[in-house]
Coordinates of C-alpha atoms in Angstrom, one line a residue:
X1 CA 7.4 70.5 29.4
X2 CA 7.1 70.8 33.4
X3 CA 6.0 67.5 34.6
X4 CA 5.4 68.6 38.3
X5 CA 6.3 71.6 40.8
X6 CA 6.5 72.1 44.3
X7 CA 5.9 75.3 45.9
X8 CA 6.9 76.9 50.1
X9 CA 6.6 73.1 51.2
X10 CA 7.3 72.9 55.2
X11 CA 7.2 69.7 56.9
X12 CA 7.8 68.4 60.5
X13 CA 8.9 65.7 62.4
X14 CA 7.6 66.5 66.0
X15 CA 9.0 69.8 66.6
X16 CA 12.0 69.9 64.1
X17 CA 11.4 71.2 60.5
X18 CA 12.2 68.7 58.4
X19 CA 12.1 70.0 54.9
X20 CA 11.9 73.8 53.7
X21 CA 11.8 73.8 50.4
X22 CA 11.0 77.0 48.6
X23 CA 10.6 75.6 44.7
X24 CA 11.4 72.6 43.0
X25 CA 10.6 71.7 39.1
X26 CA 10.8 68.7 36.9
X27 CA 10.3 68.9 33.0
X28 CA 10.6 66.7 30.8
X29 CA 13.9 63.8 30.8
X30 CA 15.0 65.2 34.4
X31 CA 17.0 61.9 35.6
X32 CA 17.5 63.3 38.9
X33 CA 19.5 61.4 42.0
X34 CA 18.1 62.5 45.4
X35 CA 21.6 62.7 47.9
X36 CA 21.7 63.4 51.5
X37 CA 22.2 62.0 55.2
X38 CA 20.1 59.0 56.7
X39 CA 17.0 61.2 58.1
X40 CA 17.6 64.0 56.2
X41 CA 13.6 63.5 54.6
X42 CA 14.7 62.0 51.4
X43 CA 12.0 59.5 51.9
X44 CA 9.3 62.2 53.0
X45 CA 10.5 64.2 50.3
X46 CA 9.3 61.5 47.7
X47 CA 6.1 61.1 49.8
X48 CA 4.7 64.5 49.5
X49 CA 5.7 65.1 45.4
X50 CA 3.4 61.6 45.1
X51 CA 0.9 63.1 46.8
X52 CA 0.9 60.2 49.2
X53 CA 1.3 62.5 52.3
X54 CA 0.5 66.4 52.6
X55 CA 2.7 69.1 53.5
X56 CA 2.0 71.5 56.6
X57 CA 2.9 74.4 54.3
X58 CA 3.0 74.7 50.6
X59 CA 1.4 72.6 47.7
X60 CA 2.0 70.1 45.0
X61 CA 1.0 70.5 41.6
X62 CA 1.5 67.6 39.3
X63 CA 0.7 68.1 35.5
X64 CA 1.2 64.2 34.8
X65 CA 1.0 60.6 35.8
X66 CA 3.6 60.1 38.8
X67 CA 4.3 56.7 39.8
X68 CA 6.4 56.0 43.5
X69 CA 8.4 53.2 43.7
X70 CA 8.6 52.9 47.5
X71 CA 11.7 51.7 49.7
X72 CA 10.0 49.4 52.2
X73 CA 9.0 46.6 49.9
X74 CA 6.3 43.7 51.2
X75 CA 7.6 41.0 52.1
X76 CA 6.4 37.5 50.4
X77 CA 7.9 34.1 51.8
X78 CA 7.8 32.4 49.0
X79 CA 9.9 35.0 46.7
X80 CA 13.8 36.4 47.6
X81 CA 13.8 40.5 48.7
X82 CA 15.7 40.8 45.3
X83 CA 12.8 38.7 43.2
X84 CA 10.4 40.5 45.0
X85 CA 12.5 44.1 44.1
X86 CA 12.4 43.2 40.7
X87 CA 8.6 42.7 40.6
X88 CA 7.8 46.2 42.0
X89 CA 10.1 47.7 39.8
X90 CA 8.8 45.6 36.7
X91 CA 4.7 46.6 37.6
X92 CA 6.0 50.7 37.8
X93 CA 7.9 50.4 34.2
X94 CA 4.4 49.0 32.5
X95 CA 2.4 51.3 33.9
X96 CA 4.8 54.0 31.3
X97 CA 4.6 56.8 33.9
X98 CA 6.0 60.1 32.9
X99 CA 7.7 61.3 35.7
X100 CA 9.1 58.0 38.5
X101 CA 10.0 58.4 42.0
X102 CA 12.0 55.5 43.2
X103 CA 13.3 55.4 46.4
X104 CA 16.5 53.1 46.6
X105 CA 15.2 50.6 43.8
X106 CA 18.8 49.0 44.2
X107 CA 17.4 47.5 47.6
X108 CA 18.2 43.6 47.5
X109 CA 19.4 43.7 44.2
X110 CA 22.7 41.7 43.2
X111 CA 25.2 43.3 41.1
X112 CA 23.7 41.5 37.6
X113 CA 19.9 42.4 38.4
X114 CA 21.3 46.1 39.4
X115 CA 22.8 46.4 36.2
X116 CA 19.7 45.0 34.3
X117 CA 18.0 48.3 36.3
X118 CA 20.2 50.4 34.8
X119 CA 19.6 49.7 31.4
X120 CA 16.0 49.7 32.0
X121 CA 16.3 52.9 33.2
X122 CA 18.3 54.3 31.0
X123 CA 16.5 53.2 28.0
X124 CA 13.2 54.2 29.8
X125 CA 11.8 57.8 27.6
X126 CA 10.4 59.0 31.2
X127 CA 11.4 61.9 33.8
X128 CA 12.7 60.2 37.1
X129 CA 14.1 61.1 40.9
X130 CA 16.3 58.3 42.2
X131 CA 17.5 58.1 45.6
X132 CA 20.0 55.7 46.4
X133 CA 23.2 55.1 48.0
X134 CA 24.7 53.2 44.9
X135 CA 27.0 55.9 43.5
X136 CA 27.9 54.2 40.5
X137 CA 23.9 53.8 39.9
X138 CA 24.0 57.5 40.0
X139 CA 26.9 57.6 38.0
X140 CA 25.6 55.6 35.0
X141 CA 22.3 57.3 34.8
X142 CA 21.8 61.2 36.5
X143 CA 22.1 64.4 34.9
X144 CA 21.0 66.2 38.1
X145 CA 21.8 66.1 42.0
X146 CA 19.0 67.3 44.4
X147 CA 21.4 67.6 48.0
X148 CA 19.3 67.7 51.1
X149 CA 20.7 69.4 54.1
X150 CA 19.1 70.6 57.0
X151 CA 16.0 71.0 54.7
X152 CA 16.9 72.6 51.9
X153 CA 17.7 71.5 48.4
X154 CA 20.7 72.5 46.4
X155 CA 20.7 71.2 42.8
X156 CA 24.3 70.4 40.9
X157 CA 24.6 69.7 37.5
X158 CA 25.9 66.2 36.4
X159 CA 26.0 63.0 37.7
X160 CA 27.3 61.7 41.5
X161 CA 30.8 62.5 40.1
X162 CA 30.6 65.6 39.3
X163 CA 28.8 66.5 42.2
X164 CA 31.7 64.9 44.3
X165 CA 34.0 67.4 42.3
X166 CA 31.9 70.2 42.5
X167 CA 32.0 69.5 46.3
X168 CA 35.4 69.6 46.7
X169 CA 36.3 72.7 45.2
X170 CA 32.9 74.4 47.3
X171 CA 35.4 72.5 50.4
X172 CA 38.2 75.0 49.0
X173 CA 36.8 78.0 48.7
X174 CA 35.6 77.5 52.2
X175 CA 38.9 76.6 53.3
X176 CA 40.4 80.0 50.9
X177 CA 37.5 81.8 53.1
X178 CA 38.3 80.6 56.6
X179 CA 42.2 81.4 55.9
X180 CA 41.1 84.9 54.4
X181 CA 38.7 85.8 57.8
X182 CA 41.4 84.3 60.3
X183 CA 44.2 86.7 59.0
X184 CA 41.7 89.4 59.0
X185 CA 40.7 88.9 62.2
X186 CA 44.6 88.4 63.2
X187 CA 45.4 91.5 61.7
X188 CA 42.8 93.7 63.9
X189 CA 43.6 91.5 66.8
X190 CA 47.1 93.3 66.6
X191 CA 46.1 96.5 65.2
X192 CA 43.7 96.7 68.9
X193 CA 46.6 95.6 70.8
X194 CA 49.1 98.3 69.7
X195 CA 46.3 101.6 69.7
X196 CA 45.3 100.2 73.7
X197 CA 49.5 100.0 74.3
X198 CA 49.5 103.7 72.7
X199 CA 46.5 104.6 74.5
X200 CA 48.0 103.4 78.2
X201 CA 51.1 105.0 77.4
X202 CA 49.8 108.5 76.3
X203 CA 48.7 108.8 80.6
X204 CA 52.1 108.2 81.9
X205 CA 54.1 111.1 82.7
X206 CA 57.4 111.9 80.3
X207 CA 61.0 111.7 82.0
X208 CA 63.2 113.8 82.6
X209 CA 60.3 116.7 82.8
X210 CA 59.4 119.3 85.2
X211 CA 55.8 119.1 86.7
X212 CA 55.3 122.4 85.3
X213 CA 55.6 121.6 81.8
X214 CA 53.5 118.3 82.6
X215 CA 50.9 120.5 83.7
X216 CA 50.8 122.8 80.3
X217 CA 51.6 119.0 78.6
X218 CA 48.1 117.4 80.3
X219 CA 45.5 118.6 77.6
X220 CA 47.1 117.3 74.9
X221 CA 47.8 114.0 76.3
X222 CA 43.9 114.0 77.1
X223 CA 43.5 114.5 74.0
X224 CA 45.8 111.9 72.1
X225 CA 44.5 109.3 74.7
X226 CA 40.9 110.0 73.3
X227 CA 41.4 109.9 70.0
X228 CA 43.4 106.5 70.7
X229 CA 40.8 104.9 72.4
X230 CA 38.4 106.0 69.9
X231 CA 40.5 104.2 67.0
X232 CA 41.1 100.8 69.6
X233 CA 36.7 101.2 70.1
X234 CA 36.5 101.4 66.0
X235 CA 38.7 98.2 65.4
X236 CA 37.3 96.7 68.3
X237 CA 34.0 97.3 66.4
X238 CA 35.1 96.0 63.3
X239 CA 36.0 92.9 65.0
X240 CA 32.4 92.5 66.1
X241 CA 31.1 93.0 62.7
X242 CA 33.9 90.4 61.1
X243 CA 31.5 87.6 59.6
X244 CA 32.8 84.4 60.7
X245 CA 34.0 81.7 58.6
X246 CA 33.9 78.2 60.6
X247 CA 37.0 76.3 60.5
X248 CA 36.9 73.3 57.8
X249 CA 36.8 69.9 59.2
X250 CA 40.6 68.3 58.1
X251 CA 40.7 64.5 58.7
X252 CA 43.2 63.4 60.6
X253 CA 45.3 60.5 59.7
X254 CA 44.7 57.1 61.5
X255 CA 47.5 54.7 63.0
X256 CA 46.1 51.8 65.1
X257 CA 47.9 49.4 66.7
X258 CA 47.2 46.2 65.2
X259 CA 48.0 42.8 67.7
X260 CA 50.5 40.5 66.2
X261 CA 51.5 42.9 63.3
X262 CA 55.2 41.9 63.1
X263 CA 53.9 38.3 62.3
X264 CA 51.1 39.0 59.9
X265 CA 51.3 41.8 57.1
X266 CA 51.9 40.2 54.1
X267 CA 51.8 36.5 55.4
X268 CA 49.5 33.5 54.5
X269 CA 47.2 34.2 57.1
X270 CA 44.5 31.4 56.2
X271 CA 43.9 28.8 53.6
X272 CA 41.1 27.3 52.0
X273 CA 41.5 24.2 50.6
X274 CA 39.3 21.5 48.7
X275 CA 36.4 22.9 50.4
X276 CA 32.3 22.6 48.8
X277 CA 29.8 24.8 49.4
X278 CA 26.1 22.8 50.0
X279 CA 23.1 23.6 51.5
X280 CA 21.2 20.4 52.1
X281 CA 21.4 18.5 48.9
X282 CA 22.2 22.0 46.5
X283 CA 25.8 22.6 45.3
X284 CA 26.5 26.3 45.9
X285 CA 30.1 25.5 44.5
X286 CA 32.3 22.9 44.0
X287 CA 35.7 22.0 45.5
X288 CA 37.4 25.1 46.1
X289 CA 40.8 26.0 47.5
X290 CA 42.6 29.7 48.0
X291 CA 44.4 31.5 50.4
X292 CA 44.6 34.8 52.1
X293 CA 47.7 37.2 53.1
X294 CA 47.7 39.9 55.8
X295 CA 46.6 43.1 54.6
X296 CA 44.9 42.0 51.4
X297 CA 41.1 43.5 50.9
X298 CA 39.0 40.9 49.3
X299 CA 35.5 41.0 47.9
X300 CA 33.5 38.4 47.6
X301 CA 31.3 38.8 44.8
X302 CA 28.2 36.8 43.1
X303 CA 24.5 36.9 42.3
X304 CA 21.9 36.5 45.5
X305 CA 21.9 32.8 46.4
X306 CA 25.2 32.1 45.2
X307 CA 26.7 30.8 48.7
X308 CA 28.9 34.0 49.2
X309 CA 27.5 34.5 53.2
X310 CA 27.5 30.2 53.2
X311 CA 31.6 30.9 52.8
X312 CA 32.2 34.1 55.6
X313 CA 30.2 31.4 57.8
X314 CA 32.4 28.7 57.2
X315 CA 36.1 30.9 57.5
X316 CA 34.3 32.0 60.8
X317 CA 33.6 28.8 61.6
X318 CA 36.7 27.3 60.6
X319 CA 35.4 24.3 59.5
X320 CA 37.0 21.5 58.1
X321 CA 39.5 22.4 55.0
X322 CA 40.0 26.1 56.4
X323 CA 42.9 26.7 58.8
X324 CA 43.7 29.8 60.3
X325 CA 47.4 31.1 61.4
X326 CA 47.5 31.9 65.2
X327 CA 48.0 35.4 64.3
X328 CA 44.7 35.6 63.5
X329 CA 42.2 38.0 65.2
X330 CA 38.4 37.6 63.6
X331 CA 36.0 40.7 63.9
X332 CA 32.6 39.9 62.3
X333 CA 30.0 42.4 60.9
X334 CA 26.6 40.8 60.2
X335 CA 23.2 42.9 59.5
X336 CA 21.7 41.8 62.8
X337 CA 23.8 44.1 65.0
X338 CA 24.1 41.6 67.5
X339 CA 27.3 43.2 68.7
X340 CA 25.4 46.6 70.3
X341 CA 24.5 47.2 73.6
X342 CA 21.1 49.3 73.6
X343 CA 21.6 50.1 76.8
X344 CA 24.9 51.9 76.4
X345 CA 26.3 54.7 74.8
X346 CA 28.2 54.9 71.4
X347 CA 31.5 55.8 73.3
X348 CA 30.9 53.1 76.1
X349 CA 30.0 50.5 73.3
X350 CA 33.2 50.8 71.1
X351 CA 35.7 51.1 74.4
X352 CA 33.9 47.9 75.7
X353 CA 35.7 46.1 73.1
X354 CA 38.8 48.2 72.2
X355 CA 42.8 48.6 73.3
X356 CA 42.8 51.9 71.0
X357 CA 43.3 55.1 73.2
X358 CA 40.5 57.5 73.2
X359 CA 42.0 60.4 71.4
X360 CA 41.7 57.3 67.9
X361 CA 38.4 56.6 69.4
X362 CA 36.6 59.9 69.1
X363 CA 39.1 60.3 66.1
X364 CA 37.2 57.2 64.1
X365 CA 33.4 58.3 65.7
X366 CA 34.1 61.6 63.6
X367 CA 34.9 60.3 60.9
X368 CA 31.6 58.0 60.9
X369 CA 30.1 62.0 61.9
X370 CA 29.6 61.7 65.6
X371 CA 30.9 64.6 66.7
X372 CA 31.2 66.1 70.5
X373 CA 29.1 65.0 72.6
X374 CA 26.7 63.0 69.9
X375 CA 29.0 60.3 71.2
X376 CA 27.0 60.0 74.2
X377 CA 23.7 59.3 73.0
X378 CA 22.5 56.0 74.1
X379 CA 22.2 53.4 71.2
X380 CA 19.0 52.6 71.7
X381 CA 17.8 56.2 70.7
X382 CA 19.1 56.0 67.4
X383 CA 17.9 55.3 63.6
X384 CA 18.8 51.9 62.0
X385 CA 21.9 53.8 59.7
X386 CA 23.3 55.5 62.7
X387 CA 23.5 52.1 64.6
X388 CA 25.3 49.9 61.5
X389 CA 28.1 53.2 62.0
X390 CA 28.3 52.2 65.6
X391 CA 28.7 48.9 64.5
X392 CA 30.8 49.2 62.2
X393 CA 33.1 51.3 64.8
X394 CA 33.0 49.2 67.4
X395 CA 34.6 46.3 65.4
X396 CA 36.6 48.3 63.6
X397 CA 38.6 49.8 66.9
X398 CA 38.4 46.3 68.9
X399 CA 41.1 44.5 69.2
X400 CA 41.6 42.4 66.1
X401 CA 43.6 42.2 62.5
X402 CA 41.2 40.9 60.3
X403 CA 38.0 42.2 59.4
X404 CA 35.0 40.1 58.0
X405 CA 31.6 42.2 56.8
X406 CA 28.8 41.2 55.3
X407 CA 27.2 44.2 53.2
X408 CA 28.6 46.8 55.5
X409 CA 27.1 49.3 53.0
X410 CA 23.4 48.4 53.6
X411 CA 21.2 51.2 55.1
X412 CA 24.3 53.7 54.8
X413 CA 23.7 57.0 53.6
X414 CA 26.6 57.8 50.0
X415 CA 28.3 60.8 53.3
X416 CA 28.6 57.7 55.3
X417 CA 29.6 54.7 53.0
X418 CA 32.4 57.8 52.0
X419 CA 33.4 57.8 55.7
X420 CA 33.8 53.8 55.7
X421 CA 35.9 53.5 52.6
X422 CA 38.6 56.1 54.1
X423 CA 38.4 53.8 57.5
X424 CA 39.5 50.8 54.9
X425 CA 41.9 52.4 52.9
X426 CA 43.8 53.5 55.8
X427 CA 43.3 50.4 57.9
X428 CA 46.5 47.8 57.7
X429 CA 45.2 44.8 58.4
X430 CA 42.9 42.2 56.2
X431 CA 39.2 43.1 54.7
X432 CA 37.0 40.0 53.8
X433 CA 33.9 42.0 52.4
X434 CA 31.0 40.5 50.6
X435 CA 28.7 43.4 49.0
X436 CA 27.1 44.0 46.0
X437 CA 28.2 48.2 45.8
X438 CA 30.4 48.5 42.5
X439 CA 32.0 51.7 43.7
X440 CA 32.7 50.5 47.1
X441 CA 34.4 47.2 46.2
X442 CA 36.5 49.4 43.3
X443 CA 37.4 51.5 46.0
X444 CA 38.6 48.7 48.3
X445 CA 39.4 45.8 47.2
X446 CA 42.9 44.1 45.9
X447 CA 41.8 40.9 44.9
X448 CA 38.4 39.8 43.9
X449 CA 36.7 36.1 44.7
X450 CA 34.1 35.8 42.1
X451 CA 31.4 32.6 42.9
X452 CA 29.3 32.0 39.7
X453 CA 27.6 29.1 37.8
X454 CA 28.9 27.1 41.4
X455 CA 32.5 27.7 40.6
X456 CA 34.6 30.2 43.0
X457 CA 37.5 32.1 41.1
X458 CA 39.9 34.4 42.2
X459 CA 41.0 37.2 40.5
X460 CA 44.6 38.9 41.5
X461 CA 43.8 42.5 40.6
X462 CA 41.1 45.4 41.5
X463 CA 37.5 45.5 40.5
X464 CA 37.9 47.8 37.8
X465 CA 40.9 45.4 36.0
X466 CA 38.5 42.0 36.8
X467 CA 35.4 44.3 34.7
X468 CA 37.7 44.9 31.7
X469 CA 39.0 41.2 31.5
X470 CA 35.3 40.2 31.6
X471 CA 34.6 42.2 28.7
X472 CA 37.5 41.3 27.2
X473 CA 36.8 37.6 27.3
X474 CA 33.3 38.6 26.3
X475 CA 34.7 39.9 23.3
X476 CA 36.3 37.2 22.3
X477 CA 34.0 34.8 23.0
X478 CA 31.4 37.1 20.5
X479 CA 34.5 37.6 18.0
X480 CA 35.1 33.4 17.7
X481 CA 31.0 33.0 17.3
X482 CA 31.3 36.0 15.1
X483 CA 33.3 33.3 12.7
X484 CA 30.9 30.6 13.0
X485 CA 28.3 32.2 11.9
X486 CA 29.6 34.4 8.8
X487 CA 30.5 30.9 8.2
X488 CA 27.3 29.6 8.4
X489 CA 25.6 32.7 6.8
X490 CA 27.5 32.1 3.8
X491 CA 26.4 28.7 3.6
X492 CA 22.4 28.8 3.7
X493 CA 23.3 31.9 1.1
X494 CA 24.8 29.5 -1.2
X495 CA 22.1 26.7 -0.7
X496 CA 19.6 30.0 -0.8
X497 CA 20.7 30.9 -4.6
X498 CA 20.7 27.3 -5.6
X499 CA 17.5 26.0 -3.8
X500 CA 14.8 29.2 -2.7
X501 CA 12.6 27.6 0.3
X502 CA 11.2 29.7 3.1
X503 CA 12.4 27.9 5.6
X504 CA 16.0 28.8 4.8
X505 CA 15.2 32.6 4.2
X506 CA 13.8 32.2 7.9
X507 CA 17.1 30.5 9.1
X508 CA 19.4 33.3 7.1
X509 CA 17.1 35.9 8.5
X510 CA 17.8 34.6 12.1
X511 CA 21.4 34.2 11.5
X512 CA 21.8 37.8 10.7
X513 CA 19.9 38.8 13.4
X514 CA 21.9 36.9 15.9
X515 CA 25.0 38.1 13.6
X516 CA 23.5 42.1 14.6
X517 CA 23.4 40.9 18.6
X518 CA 27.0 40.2 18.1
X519 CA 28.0 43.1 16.2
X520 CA 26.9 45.8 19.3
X521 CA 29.0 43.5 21.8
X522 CA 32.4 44.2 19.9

């Protein structure tokens, strides 16, 4: 059943044409995930198949209830951005819409209330297009990828995974193509070359001849030069008419100079020790101690309101029960891009603060996809994404061993959070990250500081192996109350056959309900 379509749909921003999209259709269960760059009209997009704006070109036909889930949420003073999430996403779901557009629903969310959306969703019966930067949100619940590029849609079948894949081997066949077109183009490059050499050669006069016999010799010389110059003027034309293949963009390898490296990888580099986390008379956590070694990548992890930004402030800070080794160089990201000149441009803001040569400079601007001479745009000129990447540059080339960010992935389009994670992987020295993006931590991080119920833990191992001890010990925790209750079951069963009484055929009932919960954990 078709649920909506979209027909010739043009839109602008100012002069540039924004999207150009010739047909789109969504039937019935389409869970679509809506990929592309910061500004690429993912947003717009959205707007115009809820009707809530109008194309220039092209119309809109929906056949059903469409409900839009938009990504600038109000903002209420007396309720969290995640609380406040949660209600919007919570008024959408009544409402039982057919076919819903949610633009990053994720916003705000902690990793617990993120996965609570996912089973919402992926219980929900109804048709939906998600966009959102959370690939393992995309993972767990598309069938379908809309990609935006300059305007147009591709679609790819399969979740953010599969796309990735399908991707990559699109990347090699390019690759197959540009190697294919160069040696072509080599090959008539040569060919040219040897038919003018012939060509030049057929006018010179032989040795060892008489200048009468060059004078019977001169017409057919003429002649062999023409038809020469004719074949160099074919290939020559051939050469025009070679379609060409653009050079894929290789990556190349990074290798900073870190300060104090010789006294820092894989050394105690701080240590926290009996320290609380409070704010005013709340316990975020109680007496904590754990250190930190050079090179490790931590996450810190835990529901909103946990105290995870209360600890980056106090390591910063290094106040009291926190000491620091003198080998120690801080760099801080925060959301409020305090570290930015407006004034200045991307390249003059990240060598303000860097040792790096500029060859690495440019080197790391690309890989955050500011190419050429985008590195000269002043900051002030540029969208709220394309400033956290300058951000997130700058510290990353200035000169320091030990990086400290606080949801670095926020307002980051999947292209660029992609970029960030091969910036980490490569870079030697320490990662303190707090963020709430499953994919990204799994990707990164080494060891895993976990603060929950006002306890901080650390786990020595990667996200993925803290996820299967936590269902592990989930298991076993359901497996031991598993016990009590057969054990109990059996017991109001017996007292059941001797002495029938309603109120213990509702106790038995709820037993074996709780028994059922159990039995889908395991």
């Amino acid at each position: 059943m078709l649920l909506l379509e979209a027909h010739h749909v043009k839109h602008y921003v100012q002069d540039r044409l924004l999207l150009d999209v010739d047909q789109l259709q969504i039937h019935q269960n389409d869970r679509i995930g809506l990929v592309g760059r910061n500004g690429s009209g993912k947003t717009t997009l959205l707007q115009i198949l809820a009707k809530k704006i109008s194309p220039e070109e092209g119309v809109v036909i929906q056949h059903t209830q469409c409900e839009l889930l938009p990504q600038f949420k109000r903002t209420d003073t007396t309720k969290s951005g995640g609380e406040v999430t949660q209600e919007y996403i919570q008024k959408a779901l009544v409402k039982d819409p057919e076919l819903l557009l949610a633009d990053e629903p994720t916003t705000n969310l902690d990793t617990d209330h993120i996965e609570w959306l996912e089973k919402k969703l992926r219980e929900w019966q109804g048709a939906f297009i998600i966009v959102s930067h959370d690939r393992e949100f995309l993972d767990a619940l598309c069938t379908t990828i809309w990609e935006i590029n300059e305007g147009k849609i591709r679609e790819y079948t399969g979740n953010y995974s599969d796309y990735v894949k399908q991707k990559e081997v699109e990347r090699h066949q390019a690759q197959l193509a540009y190697e294919k077109y160069e040696k072509k183009k080599k090959q008539l490059e040569e060919a040219l070359k040897l038919k003018e050499k012939k060509a030049e050669r057929a006018t010179k006069t032989p040795k060892r001849v008489s200048e009468s016999e060059v004078r019977g010799t001169k017409p057919y010389f003429a002649k062999k030069q023409k038809k020469l110059q004719k074949t160099a003027k074919a290939i020559e034309t051939r050469l025009e008419k070679l379609e060409k293949v653009e050079k894929v963009k290789e990556l190349p390898p990074l290798k900073m100079n870190l300060p104090n490296a010789e006294t820092f990888k894989n050394r105690i580099i701080f240590r926290v020790e009996d320290v609380t986390g409070m704010i005013g008379e709340r316990v975020l956590w109680s007496k904590a101690s754990f250190h930190v070694r050079g090179g490790d990548k931590l996450a810190i992890i835990g529901p909103n309101g946990s105290g995870k930004t209360t600890l980056v402030k106090k390591i910063i800070n290094q106040e009291p029960g926190i000491t620091l080794s003198p080998s120690v160089k801080i760099g801080y990201f925060s959301q409020n891009l305090n570290i930015l000149d407006v004034e200045k441009s991307i390249i003059e803001n990240v060598q303000s603060s860097s040792k790096q040569n500029d060859t690495l400079i440019r080197t790391v601007l690309a890989r955050m996809h500011f190419f050429r001479d985008d590195v000269y745009k002043p900051v002030g000129v540029l969208s709220g994404g394309e400033r956290v990447k300058v951000a997130l540059a700058k510290l990353f080339l200035s000169d320091i061993n030990t990086l400290i960010l606080d949801e670095p992935t926020n307002f980051l389009d999947t292209e660029s959070v992609e970029a960030l994670e091969s910036l980490l992987k490569e870079y030697e020295g320490s990662v303190i990250f707090v963020s709430h993006d499953r994919r990204f931590i799994e990707n990164i991080a080494t060891r895993i500081l976990v603060i929950r119920n006002q306890k901080i833990k650390l786990f020595e191992g990667t996200y993925q192996q803290y996820k299967h001890a936590q269902l592990q010990k989930t298991r076993d925790t359901a497996k031991d109350k598993r016990l009590l209750l057969e054990t109990k079951i059996s017991e109001v069963l017996s007292r059941l056959s001797i002495e029938p009484s309603e109120e213990l055929e509702m106790e038995f009932q709820k037993l074996l309900k709780e028994k059922r919960e159990l039995d889908t954990i395991e």
